[in-house]
mmCIF file of C-alpha atoms in Angstrom:
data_model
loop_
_atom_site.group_PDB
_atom_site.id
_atom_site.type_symbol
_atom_site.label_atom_id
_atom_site.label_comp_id
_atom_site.label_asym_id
_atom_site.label_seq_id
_atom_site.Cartn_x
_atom_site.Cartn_y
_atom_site.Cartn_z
ATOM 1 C CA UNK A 1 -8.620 36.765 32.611
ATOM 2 C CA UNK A 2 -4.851 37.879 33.747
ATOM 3 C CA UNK A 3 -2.963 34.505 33.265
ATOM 4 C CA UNK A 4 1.002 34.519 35.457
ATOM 5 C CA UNK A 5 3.976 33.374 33.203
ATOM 6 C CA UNK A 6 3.838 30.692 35.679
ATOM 7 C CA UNK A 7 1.455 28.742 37.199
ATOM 8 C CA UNK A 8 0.445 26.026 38.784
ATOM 9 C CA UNK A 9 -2.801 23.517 39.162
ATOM 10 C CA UNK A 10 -4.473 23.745 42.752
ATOM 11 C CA UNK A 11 -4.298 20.948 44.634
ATOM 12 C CA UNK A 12 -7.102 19.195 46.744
ATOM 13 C CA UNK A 13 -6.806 19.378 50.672
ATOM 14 C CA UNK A 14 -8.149 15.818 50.625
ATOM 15 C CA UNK A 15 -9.938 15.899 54.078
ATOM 16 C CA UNK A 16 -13.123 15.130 54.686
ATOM 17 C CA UNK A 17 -16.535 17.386 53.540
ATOM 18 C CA UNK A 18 -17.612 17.906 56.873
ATOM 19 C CA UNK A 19 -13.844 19.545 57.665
ATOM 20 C CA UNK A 20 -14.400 21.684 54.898
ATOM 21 C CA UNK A 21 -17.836 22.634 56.181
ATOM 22 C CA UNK A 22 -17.105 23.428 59.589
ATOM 23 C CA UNK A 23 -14.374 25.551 58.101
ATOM 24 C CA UNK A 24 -17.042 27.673 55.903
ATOM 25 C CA UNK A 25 -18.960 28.191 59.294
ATOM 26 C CA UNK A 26 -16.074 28.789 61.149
ATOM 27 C CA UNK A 27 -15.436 31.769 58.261
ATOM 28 C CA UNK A 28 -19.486 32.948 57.997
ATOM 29 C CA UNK A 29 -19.878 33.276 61.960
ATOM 30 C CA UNK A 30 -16.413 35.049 62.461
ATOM 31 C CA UNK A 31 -15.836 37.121 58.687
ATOM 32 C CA UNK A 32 -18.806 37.064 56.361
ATOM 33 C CA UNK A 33 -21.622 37.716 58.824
ATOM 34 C CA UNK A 34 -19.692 40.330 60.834
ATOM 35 C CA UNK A 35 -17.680 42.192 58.622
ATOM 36 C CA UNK A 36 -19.301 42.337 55.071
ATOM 37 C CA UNK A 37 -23.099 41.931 56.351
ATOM 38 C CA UNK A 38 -23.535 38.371 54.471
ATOM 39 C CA UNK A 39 -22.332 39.181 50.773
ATOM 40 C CA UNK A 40 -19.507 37.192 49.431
ATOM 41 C CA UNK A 41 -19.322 39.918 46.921
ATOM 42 C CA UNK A 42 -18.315 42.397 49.439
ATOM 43 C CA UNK A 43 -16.084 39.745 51.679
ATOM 44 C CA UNK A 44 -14.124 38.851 47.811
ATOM 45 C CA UNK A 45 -12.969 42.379 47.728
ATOM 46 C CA UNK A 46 -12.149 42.923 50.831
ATOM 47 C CA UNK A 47 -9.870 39.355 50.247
ATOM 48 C CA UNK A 48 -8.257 41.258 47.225
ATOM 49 C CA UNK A 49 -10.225 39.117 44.997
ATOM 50 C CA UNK A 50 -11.936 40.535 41.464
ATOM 51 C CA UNK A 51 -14.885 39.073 40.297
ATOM 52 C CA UNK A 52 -15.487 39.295 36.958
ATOM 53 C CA UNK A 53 -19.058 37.951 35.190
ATOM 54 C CA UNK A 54 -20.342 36.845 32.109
ATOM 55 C CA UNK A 55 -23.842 36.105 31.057
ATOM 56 C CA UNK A 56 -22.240 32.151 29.858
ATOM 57 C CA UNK A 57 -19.832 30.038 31.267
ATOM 58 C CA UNK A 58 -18.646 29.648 27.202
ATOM 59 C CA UNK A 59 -17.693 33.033 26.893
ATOM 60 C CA UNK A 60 -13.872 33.859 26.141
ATOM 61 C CA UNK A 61 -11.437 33.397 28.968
ATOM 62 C CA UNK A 62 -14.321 31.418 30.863
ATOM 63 C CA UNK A 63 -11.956 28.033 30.844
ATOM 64 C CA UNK A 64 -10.406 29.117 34.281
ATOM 65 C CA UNK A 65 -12.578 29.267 36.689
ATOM 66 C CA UNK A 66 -10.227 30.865 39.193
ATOM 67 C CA UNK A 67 -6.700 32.072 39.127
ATOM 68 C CA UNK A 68 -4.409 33.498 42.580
ATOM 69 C CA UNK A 69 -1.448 34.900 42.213
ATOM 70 C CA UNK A 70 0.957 37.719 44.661
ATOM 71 C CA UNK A 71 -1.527 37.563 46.930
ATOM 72 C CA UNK A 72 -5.130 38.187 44.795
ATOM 73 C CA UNK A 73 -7.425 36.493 42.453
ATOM 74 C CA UNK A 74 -9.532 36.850 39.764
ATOM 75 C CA UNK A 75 -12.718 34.815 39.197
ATOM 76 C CA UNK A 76 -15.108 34.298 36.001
ATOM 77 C CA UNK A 77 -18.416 33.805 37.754
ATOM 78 C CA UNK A 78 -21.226 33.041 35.705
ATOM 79 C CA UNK A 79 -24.352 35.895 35.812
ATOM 80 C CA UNK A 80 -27.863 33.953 35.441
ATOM 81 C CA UNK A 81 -29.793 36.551 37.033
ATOM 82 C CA UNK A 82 -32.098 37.381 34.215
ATOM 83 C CA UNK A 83 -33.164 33.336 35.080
ATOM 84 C CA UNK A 84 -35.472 33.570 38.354
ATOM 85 C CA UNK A 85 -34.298 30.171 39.672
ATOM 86 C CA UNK A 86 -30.447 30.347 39.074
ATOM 87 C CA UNK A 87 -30.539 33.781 40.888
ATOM 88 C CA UNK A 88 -27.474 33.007 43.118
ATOM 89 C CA UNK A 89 -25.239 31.384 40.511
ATOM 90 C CA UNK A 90 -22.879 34.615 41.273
ATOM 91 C CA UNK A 91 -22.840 34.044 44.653
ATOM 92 C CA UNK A 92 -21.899 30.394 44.721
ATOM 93 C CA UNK A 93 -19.349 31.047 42.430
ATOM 94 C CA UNK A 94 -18.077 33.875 44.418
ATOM 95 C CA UNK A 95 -18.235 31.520 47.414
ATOM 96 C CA UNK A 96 -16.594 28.995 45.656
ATOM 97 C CA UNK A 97 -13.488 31.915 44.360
ATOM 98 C CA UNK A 98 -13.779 32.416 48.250
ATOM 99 C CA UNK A 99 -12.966 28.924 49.470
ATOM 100 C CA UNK A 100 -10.110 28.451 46.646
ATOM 101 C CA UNK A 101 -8.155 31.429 48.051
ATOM 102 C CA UNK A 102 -9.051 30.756 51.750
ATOM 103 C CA UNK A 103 -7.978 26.891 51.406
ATOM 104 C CA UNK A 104 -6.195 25.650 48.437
ATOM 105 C CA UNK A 105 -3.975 29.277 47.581
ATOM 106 C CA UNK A 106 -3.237 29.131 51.605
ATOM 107 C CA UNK A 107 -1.686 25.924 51.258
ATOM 108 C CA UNK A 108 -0.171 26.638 47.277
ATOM 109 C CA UNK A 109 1.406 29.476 48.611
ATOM 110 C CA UNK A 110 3.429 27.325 51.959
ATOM 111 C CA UNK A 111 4.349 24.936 49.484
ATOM 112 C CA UNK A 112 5.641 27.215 47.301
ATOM 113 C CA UNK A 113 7.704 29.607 49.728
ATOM 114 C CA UNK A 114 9.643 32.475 48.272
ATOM 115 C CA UNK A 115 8.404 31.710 45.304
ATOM 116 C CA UNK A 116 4.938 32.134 45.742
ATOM 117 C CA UNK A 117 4.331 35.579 44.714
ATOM 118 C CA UNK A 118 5.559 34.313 40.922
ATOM 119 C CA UNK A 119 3.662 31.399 40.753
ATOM 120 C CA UNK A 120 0.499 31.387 40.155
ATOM 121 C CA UNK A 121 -2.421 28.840 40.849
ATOM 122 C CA UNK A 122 -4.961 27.836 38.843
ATOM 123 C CA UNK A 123 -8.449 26.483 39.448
ATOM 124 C CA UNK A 124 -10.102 24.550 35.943
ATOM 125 C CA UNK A 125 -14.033 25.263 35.873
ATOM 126 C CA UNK A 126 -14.770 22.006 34.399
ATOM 127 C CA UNK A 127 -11.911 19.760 35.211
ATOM 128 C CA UNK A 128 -11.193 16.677 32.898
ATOM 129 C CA UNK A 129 -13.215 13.450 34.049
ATOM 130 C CA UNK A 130 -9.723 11.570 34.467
ATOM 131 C CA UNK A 131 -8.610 13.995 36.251
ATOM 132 C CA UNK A 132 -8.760 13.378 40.081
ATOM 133 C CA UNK A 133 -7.057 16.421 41.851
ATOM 134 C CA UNK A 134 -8.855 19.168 40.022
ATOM 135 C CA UNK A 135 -12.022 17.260 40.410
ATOM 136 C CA UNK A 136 -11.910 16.916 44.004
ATOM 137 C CA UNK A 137 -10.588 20.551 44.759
ATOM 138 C CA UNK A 138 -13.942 21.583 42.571
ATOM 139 C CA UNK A 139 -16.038 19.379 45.272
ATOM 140 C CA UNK A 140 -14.209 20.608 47.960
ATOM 141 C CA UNK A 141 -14.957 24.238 46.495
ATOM 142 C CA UNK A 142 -18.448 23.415 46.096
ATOM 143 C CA UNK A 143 -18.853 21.739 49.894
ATOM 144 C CA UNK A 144 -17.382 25.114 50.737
ATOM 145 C CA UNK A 145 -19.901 27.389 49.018
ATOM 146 C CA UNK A 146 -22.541 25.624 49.633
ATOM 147 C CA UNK A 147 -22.062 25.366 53.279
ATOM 148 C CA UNK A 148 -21.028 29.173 53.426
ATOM 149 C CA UNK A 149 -24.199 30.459 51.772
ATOM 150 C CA UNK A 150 -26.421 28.265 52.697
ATOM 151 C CA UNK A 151 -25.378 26.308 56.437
ATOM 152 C CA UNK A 152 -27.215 22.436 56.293
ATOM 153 C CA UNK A 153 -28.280 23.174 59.629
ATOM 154 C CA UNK A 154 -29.908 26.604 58.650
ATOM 155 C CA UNK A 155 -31.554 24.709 55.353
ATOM 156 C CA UNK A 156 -32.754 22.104 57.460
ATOM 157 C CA UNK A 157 -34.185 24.377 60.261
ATOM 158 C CA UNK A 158 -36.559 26.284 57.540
ATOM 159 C CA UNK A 159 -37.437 23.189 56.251
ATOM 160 C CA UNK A 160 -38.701 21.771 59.070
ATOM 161 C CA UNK A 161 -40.179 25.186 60.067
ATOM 162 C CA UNK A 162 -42.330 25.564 56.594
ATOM 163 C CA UNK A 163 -46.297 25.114 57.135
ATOM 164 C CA UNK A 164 -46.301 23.923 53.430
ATOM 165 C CA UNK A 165 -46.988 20.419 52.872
ATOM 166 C CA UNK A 166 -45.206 18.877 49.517
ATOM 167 C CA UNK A 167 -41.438 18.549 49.180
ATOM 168 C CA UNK A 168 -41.646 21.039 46.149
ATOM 169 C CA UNK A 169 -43.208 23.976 47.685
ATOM 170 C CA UNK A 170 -41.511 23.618 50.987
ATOM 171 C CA UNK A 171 -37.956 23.818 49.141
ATOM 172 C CA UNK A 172 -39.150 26.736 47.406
ATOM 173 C CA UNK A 173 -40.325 28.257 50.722
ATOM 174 C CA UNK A 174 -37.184 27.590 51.794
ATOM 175 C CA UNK A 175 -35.321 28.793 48.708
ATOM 176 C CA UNK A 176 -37.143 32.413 48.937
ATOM 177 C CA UNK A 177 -36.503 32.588 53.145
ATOM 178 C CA UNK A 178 -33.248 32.042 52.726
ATOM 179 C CA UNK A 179 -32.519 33.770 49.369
ATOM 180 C CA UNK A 180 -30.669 31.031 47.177
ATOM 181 C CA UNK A 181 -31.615 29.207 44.571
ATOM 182 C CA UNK A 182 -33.813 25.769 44.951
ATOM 183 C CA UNK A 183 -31.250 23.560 43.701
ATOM 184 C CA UNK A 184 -28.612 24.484 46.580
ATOM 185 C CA UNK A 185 -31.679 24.361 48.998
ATOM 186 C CA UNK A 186 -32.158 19.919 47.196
ATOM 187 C CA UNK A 187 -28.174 19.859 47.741
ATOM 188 C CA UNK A 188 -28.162 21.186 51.699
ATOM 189 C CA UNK A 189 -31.688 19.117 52.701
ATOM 190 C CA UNK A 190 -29.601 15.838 51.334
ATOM 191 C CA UNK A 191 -26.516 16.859 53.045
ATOM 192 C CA UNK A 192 -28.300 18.026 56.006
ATOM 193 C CA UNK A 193 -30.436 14.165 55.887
ATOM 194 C CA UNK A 194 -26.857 12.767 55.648
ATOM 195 C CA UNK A 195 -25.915 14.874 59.119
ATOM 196 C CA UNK A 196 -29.383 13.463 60.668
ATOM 197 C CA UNK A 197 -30.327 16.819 60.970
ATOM 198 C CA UNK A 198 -33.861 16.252 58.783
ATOM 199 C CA UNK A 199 -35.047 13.252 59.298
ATOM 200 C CA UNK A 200 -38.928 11.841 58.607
ATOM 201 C CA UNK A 201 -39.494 15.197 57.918
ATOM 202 C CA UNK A 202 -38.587 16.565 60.944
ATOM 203 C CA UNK A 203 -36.021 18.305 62.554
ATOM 204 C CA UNK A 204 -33.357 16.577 64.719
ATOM 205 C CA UNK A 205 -31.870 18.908 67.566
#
C-alpha cells in the first residue's frame, strides 16, 4: 500500500452509533442502492477508492487498514471467500473503506484546509488496546458497515419472517436471504434487540 510523506491518524467523530447508522441508511437509500445496484465494490470506485485484497490480514502492507489522501484511498480488504461462512469479509471491509472516506477523511480533510491534499490519513486495522481514538473510529467504521450492508431493521424483518424454528437455523436463513455472512446477521439481531425492533421473537413495527 501507497503510504503519503505525510500523514496523519483518523480521528473518531465521537457521536453516537445510531448517528452513524442513520447516516449509512441515509447513504444505501440515496447512493448504494440507486447508483451502483447494492455493491460497495462498485460504489468504492466510483468514490475514487482502490481496493486491494489479500487471502490474510498478515500479509505485507496489511498493517493499514485504510489510507486517503488528494482526494482517494486505498484499502487492504481481507478475501475469505474460499471459507463459505466469511463470504462477505470483502464487503464489510469495503463498507468499512466506505464509511472512513465518507466520515472521518470528510472531516480530516476541513481540518486540514489547504493542506489536505498533502496530508494523508491513516486508518490502523488493529489499533493498539490503549489506544482510544483509533479504536473508536474502527467501531464507528464497523457500526457503519454493518448498518450499510446489512440495515438492523432489514435483519430483524427476515428474522421475524423465517418459518424456521431454532435461533441457529433462522440466522442462517437469514444469512443466505440476505447474502452476508451469519456473524453480521448475530451482530444486527443484537443491535436490532437493542432498537426494540426484535423482541420475544417477534417483530416490533
Amino acid at each position: 500500500m501507497y503510504i503519503p510523506r505525510q500523514v496523519k491518524d483518523a480521528l473518531p467523530l465521537d457521536v453516537s452509533r445510531k448517528t452513524i447508522e442513520e447516516f449509512a441508511a441515509k447513504v444505501r437509500a440515496q447512493i448504494l442502492l440507486p447508483n451502483h445496484s447494492g455493491s460497495v465494490e462498485k460504489m468504492a470506485r466510483a468514490l475514487g477508492g482502490t481496493i486491494n485484497r489479500a487471502g490474510t490480514d498478515r500479509a505485507e502492507g496489511m498493517d493499514d487498514f485504510f489510507v486517503a489522501y488528494a482526494g482517494r484511498f486505498v484499502a487492504c480488504v481481507v478475501d475469505l471467500s474460499h471459507i463459505a461462512r466469511w463470504h462477505d469479509t470483502v464487503a464489510v471491509d469495503t463498507a468499512k473503506a466506505i464509511g472512513h472516506y465518507m466520515m472521518h477523511y470528510k472531516t480530516h480533510r476541513v481540518r486540514e484546509g489547504r493542506a489536505a491534499d498533502r496530508i494523508g490519513m491513516v486508518v490502523q486495522r488493529y489499533p493498539k488496546t490503549n489506544d482510544i481514538n483509533a479504536s473508536d473510529v474502527n467501531n464507528e467504521g464497523h457500526w457503519f458497515a454493518w448498518e450499510l450492508i446489512a440495515p438492523a431493521h432489514d435483519v430483524a424483518k427476515a428474522y421475524a419472517g423465517s418459518h424456521l424454528t431454532t435461533d441457529v437455523d433462522k440466522i442462517f436463513d437469514v444469512a443466505r436471504s440476505l447474502r452476508v455472512s451469519e456473524n453480521v446477521v448475530r451482530i444486527q439481531i443484537d443491535r436490532a434487540r437493542q432498537l426494540g425492533l426484535i423482541k420475544e421473537k417477534a417483530l416490533i413495527a
